[in-house]
Short mmCIF file of C-alpha atoms in Angstrom, two decimals:
data_model
loop_
_atom_site.label_atom_id
_atom_site.label_comp_id
_atom_site.label_asym_id
_atom_site.label_seq_id
_atom_site.Cartn_x
_atom_site.Cartn_y
_atom_site.Cartn_z
CA MET A 277 173.46 15.48 131.63
CA ARG A 278 175.64 15.94 128.17
CA ILE A 279 173.69 16.37 125.19
CA THR A 280 176.03 15.70 122.13
CA VAL A 281 173.96 16.35 118.67
CA THR A 282 175.25 15.12 115.32
CA GLU A 283 174.69 14.48 111.72
CA LYS A 284 174.27 11.19 109.91
CA THR A 285 172.63 9.19 106.96
CA GLY A 286 170.22 12.30 107.21
CA THR A 287 169.46 11.55 111.10
CA THR A 288 170.06 14.20 113.63
CA VAL A 289 171.52 12.01 116.71
CA LEU A 290 171.43 13.41 120.20
CA ARG A 291 173.54 11.46 122.49
CA LEU A 292 172.18 11.56 126.23
CA ASN A 293 175.04 11.47 129.05
CA GLY A 294 173.74 11.52 132.88
CA ASN A 295 169.78 10.82 134.21
CA LEU A 296 166.83 12.47 132.21
CA ASP A 297 164.33 13.72 135.20
CA THR A 298 163.25 16.66 136.19
CA THR A 299 167.09 18.29 136.54
CA SER A 300 167.27 17.09 133.09
CA ALA A 301 164.40 17.11 131.17
CA PRO A 302 164.03 20.75 129.76
CA GLU A 303 167.59 21.03 128.42
CA LEU A 304 166.71 18.27 126.65
CA ASP A 305 163.54 19.62 125.86
CA GLU A 306 165.08 23.21 124.23
CA HIS A 307 167.37 21.61 122.10
CA LEU A 308 164.65 19.22 121.09
CA SER A 309 162.82 22.26 120.12
CA ARG A 310 165.40 23.94 118.74
CA LEU A 311 166.13 21.08 116.64
CA THR A 312 162.63 20.78 115.32
CA ASP A 313 162.15 24.43 114.78
CA MET A 314 165.55 24.28 113.00
CA GLY A 315 163.96 21.40 110.35
CA ALA A 316 165.17 18.91 111.82
CA ARG A 317 162.35 15.72 110.85
CA ARG A 318 164.03 12.66 111.77
CA LEU A 319 165.63 12.67 115.68
CA LEU A 320 167.60 9.63 117.32
CA ILE A 321 168.33 9.57 120.44
CA ASP A 322 171.23 7.77 122.53
CA LEU A 323 170.48 6.17 125.44
CA SER A 324 172.96 4.27 125.41
CA GLU A 325 174.55 6.49 128.77
CA VAL A 326 171.62 6.89 130.42
CA ASP A 327 170.73 5.42 134.18
CA PHE A 328 167.93 6.52 134.77
CA VAL A 329 164.25 7.82 132.95
CA SER A 330 161.57 10.10 134.72
CA SER A 331 158.22 11.16 134.21
CA ALA A 332 159.62 14.36 133.15
CA GLY A 333 162.56 12.75 130.84
CA LEU A 334 159.38 10.63 128.64
CA GLY A 335 156.64 13.29 129.18
CA THR A 336 159.77 15.66 126.89
CA LEU A 337 160.65 12.33 125.03
CA LEU A 338 156.52 12.39 124.17
CA SER A 339 155.84 15.92 123.44
CA THR A 340 158.26 15.55 120.69
CA ALA A 341 157.58 13.07 119.19
CA LYS A 342 154.72 14.23 119.40
CA ALA A 343 154.83 17.28 117.79
CA LEU A 344 156.70 15.80 114.86
CA ALA A 345 154.12 13.59 114.03
CA PRO A 346 151.70 16.25 111.66
CA CYS A 347 154.73 16.45 109.83
CA GLY A 348 155.62 13.37 109.23
CA GLY A 349 158.78 13.41 111.46
CA THR A 350 160.15 10.74 113.76
CA LEU A 351 161.95 10.09 117.55
CA ASN A 352 163.42 6.49 117.96
CA LEU A 353 165.40 5.53 120.64
CA CYS A 354 167.99 3.45 121.13
CA GLY A 355 170.77 1.68 123.15
CA PRO A 356 169.01 1.52 126.56
CA ASN A 357 169.88 0.17 129.50
CA GLU A 358 168.18 -2.22 130.97
CA ALA A 359 166.29 -0.33 133.97
CA VAL A 360 165.42 2.50 131.35
CA ARG A 361 163.61 0.30 129.06
CA GLN A 362 161.91 -1.37 131.91
CA ALA A 363 160.75 2.44 132.85
CA PHE A 364 160.12 2.42 129.13
CA ASP A 365 157.93 -0.80 128.71
CA ALA A 366 156.19 0.53 132.62
CA CYS A 367 154.80 3.24 130.70
CA GLY A 368 153.59 1.40 127.74
CA PHE A 369 156.11 3.70 125.95
CA SER A 370 157.91 1.01 124.13
CA ARG A 371 153.99 0.47 122.24
CA ILE A 372 154.46 4.50 120.99
CA PHE A 373 158.22 4.47 119.81
CA LYS A 374 160.65 2.22 117.84
CA VAL A 375 163.42 1.56 120.50
CA PHE A 376 166.55 -0.13 118.50
CA GLU A 377 169.95 -2.30 120.10
CA ASN A 378 172.53 0.23 119.73
CA GLU A 379 172.32 3.37 117.21
CA GLN A 380 173.87 1.80 113.65
CA ASP A 381 169.90 -0.34 114.62
CA ALA A 382 168.89 2.07 114.51
CA LEU A 383 170.18 4.43 111.03
CA SER A 384 170.57 1.10 108.98
CA THR A 385 166.15 0.57 109.65
CA SER A 386 165.49 4.60 109.34
#
C-alpha cells in the first residue's frame, strides 16, 4: 500500500492506494500513530484508490478514532468505492465514521 500525507485547511489528509488488509494495516497504524503523536487531531482518509478493506484495516481505523475522541479529534473518510462502502455498512462503520463522497466535500464540512 502507498500512503501519501498532505495538510489541507488544518486537516491531515492520508491518501491510500492499494488494499487495506492484514499486510498493510500495521503500516497505516504506524503512520496514524506518528501523526497523532505529532499533534494531528483532524484526520481525513481518502479511500478513492482502495479496492478492498479487511477486518484488520477496519480495526486500525476504529482504534485511531477511539484514540482521537478523548482529545476532541476526528477521523473522517472519503471516496470509498461500492465494495468498500458495503464493508463499512456491513460492520456498522457507516454509523461510526463520517463518510464523504470526495475530499472536497469532506474538507468543506469539517
